[in-house]
Amino acid sequence: MDNYLWEILWQWANRRHPNKSGEWIARKYWTPTKEVKWNFIGKTKHKEEIELTRHAKTEIVRHVKVKGTASPFDGNLVYWSKRLPKSPDVSTRVINLLKRQHGKCEMCGLTFKDSDQWEVDHIMPTMRGGKDWYSNLQLLHDYCHDSKSARDGSKGGRIYDKDGETEEPDEVKVSRPVLKTSRSGDGLA
């Protein structure tokens, strides 16, 4: 994969600088290191160098098989809560909160499962001066988070959809049960 990426980058660099020699292009974009002769390096607007990570340096993370006949529906919540932090789609922040809370929701005390929806909550809401510090965070089920936010008023009196769109109370699109006719009276408006 690294060879393929090198070829694509080399073609890109040649297209970008059609009047420059291969030696010039190599000096501009590739820098040799102790480990690798051809190391692709880009520069930011602030002249900071950023190195492209090679595929060969990517750690292999093996999938851990489910033990025996275990199932998320068998009621063994301890097994599934221990497995949850190893999931690749769980952020580091959530993993740390899961460990600190021993895999349980701070509000209802129930164990988090794979199928649960959770939200990171500020214990002291940020709108009331709470900081975005780890000590001010807790992991809650989404329904526990909704009830806590309604209780402490951190949603500002608005109703929030899961899509992030806000709705004002009593904001509705009124339907019309009877169609109006046009002014001329010959058809529908």
PDB file of C-alpha atoms in Angstrom:
ATOM      1  CA  MET A   1       0.000   0.000   0.000  1.00  0.00           C
ATOM      2  CA  ASP A   2       2.897   2.365   0.741  1.00  0.00           C
ATOM      3  CA  ASN A   3       4.305   1.782  -2.763  1.00  0.00           C
ATOM      4  CA  TYR A   4       0.940   2.555  -4.348  1.00  0.00           C
ATOM      5  CA  LEU A   5       0.620   5.725  -2.271  1.00  0.00           C
ATOM      6  CA  TRP A   6       4.155   6.760  -3.264  1.00  0.00           C
ATOM      7  CA  GLU A   7       3.288   6.346  -6.965  1.00  0.00           C
ATOM      8  CA  ILE A   8       0.130   8.436  -6.626  1.00  0.00           C
ATOM      9  CA  LEU A   9       1.976  11.176  -4.714  1.00  0.00           C
ATOM     10  CA  TRP A  10       4.800  11.176  -7.277  1.00  0.00           C
ATOM     11  CA  GLN A  11       2.295  11.580 -10.145  1.00  0.00           C
ATOM     12  CA  TRP A  12       0.536  14.370  -8.234  1.00  0.00           C
ATOM     13  CA  ALA A  13       3.827  16.204  -7.607  1.00  0.00           C
ATOM     14  CA  ASN A  14       4.809  15.904 -11.288  1.00  0.00           C
ATOM     15  CA  ARG A  15       1.430  17.300 -12.388  1.00  0.00           C
ATOM     16  CA  ARG A  16       1.727  20.122  -9.882  1.00  0.00           C
ATOM     17  CA  HIS A  17       5.239  21.071 -11.041  1.00  0.00           C
ATOM     18  CA  PRO A  18       5.455  20.122 -14.747  1.00  0.00           C
ATOM     19  CA  ASN A  19       8.521  22.322 -15.401  1.00  0.00           C
ATOM     20  CA  LYS A  20      10.617  21.031 -12.479  1.00  0.00           C
ATOM     21  CA  SER A  21      12.986  18.087 -12.456  1.00  0.00           C
ATOM     22  CA  GLY A  22      12.379  14.869 -10.526  1.00  0.00           C
ATOM     23  CA  GLU A  23      15.321  15.723  -8.268  1.00  0.00           C
ATOM     24  CA  TRP A  24      13.778  19.093  -7.362  1.00  0.00           C
ATOM     25  CA  ILE A  25      10.389  17.462  -6.659  1.00  0.00           C
ATOM     26  CA  ALA A  26      12.010  14.809  -4.454  1.00  0.00           C
ATOM     27  CA  ARG A  27      13.863  17.475  -2.433  1.00  0.00           C
ATOM     28  CA  LYS A  28      10.680  19.547  -2.016  1.00  0.00           C
ATOM     29  CA  TYR A  29       8.282  16.804  -0.886  1.00  0.00           C
ATOM     30  CA  TRP A  30      10.339  13.836   0.316  1.00  0.00           C
ATOM     31  CA  THR A  31      12.791  13.956   3.201  1.00  0.00           C
ATOM     32  CA  PRO A  32      14.966  10.977   4.163  1.00  0.00           C
ATOM     33  CA  THR A  33      14.938   9.831   7.792  1.00  0.00           C
ATOM     34  CA  LYS A  34      16.869   7.153   9.684  1.00  0.00           C
ATOM     35  CA  GLU A  35      14.146   4.595   9.010  1.00  0.00           C
ATOM     36  CA  VAL A  36      12.887   5.502   5.531  1.00  0.00           C
ATOM     37  CA  LYS A  37      14.580   6.977   2.487  1.00  0.00           C
ATOM     38  CA  TRP A  38      11.421   8.471   0.963  1.00  0.00           C
ATOM     39  CA  ASN A  39       9.342  10.200   3.624  1.00  0.00           C
ATOM     40  CA  PHE A  40       6.529  12.459   2.297  1.00  0.00           C
ATOM     41  CA  ILE A  41       6.396  15.739   4.209  1.00  0.00           C
ATOM     42  CA  GLY A  42       4.030  18.668   3.730  1.00  0.00           C
ATOM     43  CA  LYS A  43       4.225  22.161   5.151  1.00  0.00           C
ATOM     44  CA  THR A  44       1.397  24.174   6.707  1.00  0.00           C
ATOM     45  CA  LYS A  45       0.787  27.881   6.188  1.00  0.00           C
ATOM     46  CA  HIS A  46       2.906  28.505   9.291  1.00  0.00           C
ATOM     47  CA  LYS A  47       5.850  26.520   7.805  1.00  0.00           C
ATOM     48  CA  GLU A  48       5.260  23.625  10.203  1.00  0.00           C
ATOM     49  CA  GLU A  49       6.241  20.248   8.739  1.00  0.00           C
ATOM     50  CA  ILE A  50       3.713  17.407   8.810  1.00  0.00           C
ATOM     51  CA  GLU A  51       4.823  13.872   8.038  1.00  0.00           C
ATOM     52  CA  LEU A  52       2.539  11.435   6.232  1.00  0.00           C
ATOM     53  CA  THR A  53       2.149   8.315   8.365  1.00  0.00           C
ATOM     54  CA  ARG A  54       3.107   5.161   6.511  1.00  0.00           C
ATOM     55  CA  HIS A  55       0.720   2.217   6.346  1.00  0.00           C
ATOM     56  CA  ALA A  56       3.486  -0.102   7.538  1.00  0.00           C
ATOM     57  CA  LYS A  57       3.589   1.796  10.857  1.00  0.00           C
ATOM     58  CA  THR A  58      -0.141   1.336  11.513  1.00  0.00           C
ATOM     59  CA  GLU A  59      -0.718  -1.002  14.441  1.00  0.00           C
ATOM     60  CA  ILE A  60      -2.787  -4.078  13.796  1.00  0.00           C
ATOM     61  CA  VAL A  61      -5.711  -4.286  16.192  1.00  0.00           C
ATOM     62  CA  ARG A  62      -7.170  -7.759  16.313  1.00  0.00           C
ATOM     63  CA  HIS A  63     -10.881  -8.293  16.689  1.00  0.00           C
ATOM     64  CA  VAL A  64     -11.707 -10.032  19.956  1.00  0.00           C
ATOM     65  CA  LYS A  65     -14.184 -12.827  19.341  1.00  0.00           C
ATOM     66  CA  VAL A  66     -17.304 -13.163  21.444  1.00  0.00           C
ATOM     67  CA  LYS A  67     -16.877 -15.935  24.015  1.00  0.00           C
ATOM     68  CA  GLY A  68     -18.784 -19.153  23.358  1.00  0.00           C
ATOM     69  CA  THR A  69     -22.511 -18.646  23.076  1.00  0.00           C
ATOM     70  CA  ALA A  70     -22.571 -15.155  24.603  1.00  0.00           C
ATOM     71  CA  SER A  71     -25.257 -12.853  23.242  1.00  0.00           C
ATOM     72  CA  PRO A  72     -26.177  -9.239  24.023  1.00  0.00           C
ATOM     73  CA  PHE A  73     -29.646 -10.564  24.836  1.00  0.00           C
ATOM     74  CA  ASP A  74     -28.563 -13.211  27.379  1.00  0.00           C
ATOM     75  CA  GLY A  75     -28.580 -10.769  30.302  1.00  0.00           C
ATOM     76  CA  ASN A  76     -24.834 -11.002  31.049  1.00  0.00           C
ATOM     77  CA  LEU A  77     -24.388  -7.242  31.383  1.00  0.00           C
ATOM     78  CA  VAL A  78     -21.013  -7.517  33.130  1.00  0.00           C
ATOM     79  CA  TYR A  79     -19.438  -9.280  30.113  1.00  0.00           C
ATOM     80  CA  TRP A  80     -20.852  -6.802  27.600  1.00  0.00           C
ATOM     81  CA  SER A  81     -19.976  -3.708  29.647  1.00  0.00           C
ATOM     82  CA  LYS A  82     -16.339  -4.890  29.860  1.00  0.00           C
ATOM     83  CA  ARG A  83     -16.293  -5.438  26.086  1.00  0.00           C
ATOM     84  CA  LEU A  84     -17.780  -2.038  25.257  1.00  0.00           C
ATOM     85  CA  PRO A  85     -14.663   0.159  25.815  1.00  0.00           C
ATOM     86  CA  LYS A  86     -12.699  -1.955  23.320  1.00  0.00           C
ATOM     87  CA  SER A  87     -15.089  -1.018  20.513  1.00  0.00           C
ATOM     88  CA  PRO A  88     -13.333   1.041  17.792  1.00  0.00           C
ATOM     89  CA  ASP A  89     -16.222   3.483  17.426  1.00  0.00           C
ATOM     90  CA  VAL A  90     -16.118   4.598  21.073  1.00  0.00           C
ATOM     91  CA  SER A  91     -14.107   7.790  21.699  1.00  0.00           C
ATOM     92  CA  THR A  92     -11.308   8.015  24.269  1.00  0.00           C
ATOM     93  CA  ARG A  93     -13.372  10.478  26.286  1.00  0.00           C
ATOM     94  CA  VAL A  94     -16.273   8.016  26.525  1.00  0.00           C
ATOM     95  CA  ILE A  95     -13.915   5.123  27.361  1.00  0.00           C
ATOM     96  CA  ASN A  96     -12.409   7.098  30.258  1.00  0.00           C
ATOM     97  CA  LEU A  97     -15.860   8.032  31.550  1.00  0.00           C
ATOM     98  CA  LEU A  98     -17.010   4.398  31.284  1.00  0.00           C
ATOM     99  CA  LYS A  99     -13.991   3.291  33.345  1.00  0.00           C
ATOM    100  CA  ARG A 100     -14.513   6.007  35.951  1.00  0.00           C
ATOM    101  CA  GLN A 101     -18.216   5.171  36.289  1.00  0.00           C
ATOM    102  CA  HIS A 102     -17.612   1.393  36.239  1.00  0.00           C
ATOM    103  CA  GLY A 103     -19.783   1.032  33.125  1.00  0.00           C
ATOM    104  CA  LYS A 104     -22.889   2.492  34.776  1.00  0.00           C
ATOM    105  CA  CYS A 105     -25.046   5.544  34.135  1.00  0.00           C
ATOM    106  CA  GLU A 106     -24.549   8.156  36.870  1.00  0.00           C
ATOM    107  CA  MET A 107     -28.239   9.034  36.894  1.00  0.00           C
ATOM    108  CA  CYS A 108     -30.147   5.738  36.821  1.00  0.00           C
ATOM    109  CA  GLY A 109     -27.334   3.374  37.859  1.00  0.00           C
ATOM    110  CA  LEU A 110     -28.035   0.910  35.015  1.00  0.00           C
ATOM    111  CA  THR A 111     -25.151  -0.720  33.143  1.00  0.00           C
ATOM    112  CA  PHE A 112     -24.465   0.581  29.618  1.00  0.00           C
ATOM    113  CA  LYS A 113     -24.996  -1.964  26.830  1.00  0.00           C
ATOM    114  CA  ASP A 114     -23.827  -2.009  23.196  1.00  0.00           C
ATOM    115  CA  SER A 115     -27.276  -1.010  21.985  1.00  0.00           C
ATOM    116  CA  ASP A 116     -27.642   1.947  24.394  1.00  0.00           C
ATOM    117  CA  GLN A 117     -27.399   5.527  23.235  1.00  0.00           C
ATOM    118  CA  TRP A 118     -25.351   7.672  25.597  1.00  0.00           C
ATOM    119  CA  GLU A 119     -24.353  11.294  25.852  1.00  0.00           C
ATOM    120  CA  VAL A 120     -21.496  13.083  27.573  1.00  0.00           C
ATOM    121  CA  ASP A 121     -23.052  15.544  30.012  1.00  0.00           C
ATOM    122  CA  HIS A 122     -21.632  18.510  31.902  1.00  0.00           C
ATOM    123  CA  ILE A 123     -22.426  18.067  35.605  1.00  0.00           C
ATOM    124  CA  MET A 124     -22.458  21.848  35.996  1.00  0.00           C
ATOM    125  CA  PRO A 125     -23.912  23.103  32.672  1.00  0.00           C
ATOM    126  CA  THR A 126     -21.579  25.301  30.621  1.00  0.00           C
ATOM    127  CA  MET A 127     -24.290  27.957  30.349  1.00  0.00           C
ATOM    128  CA  ARG A 128     -24.108  28.232  34.167  1.00  0.00           C
ATOM    129  CA  GLY A 129     -20.328  28.584  34.260  1.00  0.00           C
ATOM    130  CA  GLY A 130     -19.361  24.903  34.144  1.00  0.00           C
ATOM    131  CA  LYS A 131     -16.064  24.086  32.463  1.00  0.00           C
ATOM    132  CA  ASP A 132     -15.363  21.484  29.792  1.00  0.00           C
ATOM    133  CA  TRP A 133     -13.050  19.642  32.173  1.00  0.00           C
ATOM    134  CA  TYR A 134     -12.959  15.899  32.690  1.00  0.00           C
ATOM    135  CA  SER A 135     -13.974  16.365  36.346  1.00  0.00           C
ATOM    136  CA  ASN A 136     -17.159  18.148  35.192  1.00  0.00           C
ATOM    137  CA  LEU A 137     -18.216  15.379  32.774  1.00  0.00           C
ATOM    138  CA  GLN A 138     -20.384  12.318  33.216  1.00  0.00           C
ATOM    139  CA  LEU A 139     -21.790   9.714  30.851  1.00  0.00           C
ATOM    140  CA  LEU A 140     -25.572   9.323  30.831  1.00  0.00           C
ATOM    141  CA  HIS A 141     -28.139   7.386  28.836  1.00  0.00           C
ATOM    142  CA  ASP A 142     -29.694   9.727  26.279  1.00  0.00           C
ATOM    143  CA  TYR A 143     -33.087   9.613  28.029  1.00  0.00           C
ATOM    144  CA  CYS A 144     -31.417  10.293  31.415  1.00  0.00           C
ATOM    145  CA  HIS A 145     -29.567  13.208  29.815  1.00  0.00           C
ATOM    146  CA  ASP A 146     -32.826  14.605  28.423  1.00  0.00           C
ATOM    147  CA  SER A 147     -34.548  14.464  31.817  1.00  0.00           C
ATOM    148  CA  LYS A 148     -31.518  15.994  33.607  1.00  0.00           C
ATOM    149  CA  SER A 149     -31.313  18.807  31.059  1.00  0.00           C
ATOM    150  CA  ALA A 150     -35.028  19.510  31.419  1.00  0.00           C
ATOM    151  CA  ARG A 151     -34.655  19.590  35.224  1.00  0.00           C
ATOM    152  CA  ASP A 152     -31.629  21.882  35.379  1.00  0.00           C
ATOM    153  CA  GLY A 153     -32.783  24.071  32.474  1.00  0.00           C
ATOM    154  CA  SER A 154     -29.582  23.677  30.487  1.00  0.00           C
ATOM    155  CA  LYS A 155     -31.516  23.312  27.228  1.00  0.00           C
ATOM    156  CA  GLY A 156     -32.818  26.864  27.545  1.00  0.00           C
ATOM    157  CA  GLY A 157     -36.489  25.893  27.408  1.00  0.00           C
ATOM    158  CA  ARG A 158     -36.252  24.549  23.861  1.00  0.00           C
ATOM    159  CA  ILE A 159     -36.953  21.073  22.601  1.00  0.00           C
ATOM    160  CA  TYR A 160     -33.991  19.497  20.807  1.00  0.00           C
ATOM    161  CA  ASP A 161     -34.268  16.827  18.155  1.00  0.00           C
ATOM    162  CA  LYS A 162     -31.548  14.203  17.841  1.00  0.00           C
ATOM    163  CA  ASP A 163     -30.650  15.851  14.509  1.00  0.00           C
ATOM    164  CA  GLY A 164     -29.553  18.980  16.362  1.00  0.00           C
ATOM    165  CA  GLU A 165     -32.372  21.129  14.972  1.00  0.00           C
ATOM    166  CA  THR A 166     -34.293  23.181  17.479  1.00  0.00           C
ATOM    167  CA  GLU A 167     -38.026  23.637  17.670  1.00  0.00           C
ATOM    168  CA  GLU A 168     -39.826  26.322  19.575  1.00  0.00           C
ATOM    169  CA  PRO A 169     -42.778  25.206  21.698  1.00  0.00           C
ATOM    170  CA  ASP A 170     -46.067  25.559  19.754  1.00  0.00           C
ATOM    171  CA  GLU A 171     -44.158  25.991  16.496  1.00  0.00           C
ATOM    172  CA  VAL A 172     -46.181  23.903  14.085  1.00  0.00           C
ATOM    173  CA  LYS A 173     -47.180  23.860  10.451  1.00  0.00           C
ATOM    174  CA  VAL A 174     -50.954  24.141  10.418  1.00  0.00           C
ATOM    175  CA  SER A 175     -52.633  21.833   7.921  1.00  0.00           C
ATOM    176  CA  ARG A 176     -55.709  22.870   6.007  1.00  0.00           C
ATOM    177  CA  PRO A 177     -58.500  20.260   6.117  1.00  0.00           C
ATOM    178  CA  VAL A 178     -60.543  21.988   3.395  1.00  0.00           C
ATOM    179  CA  LEU A 179     -58.952  23.091   0.128  1.00  0.00           C
ATOM    180  CA  LYS A 180     -59.707  26.652  -0.903  1.00  0.00           C
ATOM    181  CA  THR A 181     -60.884  27.324  -4.427  1.00  0.00           C
ATOM    182  CA  SER A 182     -59.246  29.946  -6.593  1.00  0.00           C
ATOM    183  CA  ARG A 183     -60.817  33.396  -6.929  1.00  0.00           C
ATOM    184  CA  SER A 184     -62.318  32.543 -10.266  1.00  0.00           C
ATOM    185  CA  GLY A 185     -63.983  29.510  -8.700  1.00  0.00           C
ATOM    186  CA  ASP A 186     -63.030  27.095 -11.469  1.00  0.00           C
ATOM    187  CA  GLY A 187     -60.293  25.124  -9.700  1.00  0.00           C
ATOM    188  CA  LEU A 188     -58.308  24.559  -6.584  1.00  0.00           C
ATOM    189  CA  ALA A 189     -55.847  27.137  -5.371  1.00  0.00           C
TER     190      ALA A 189
END
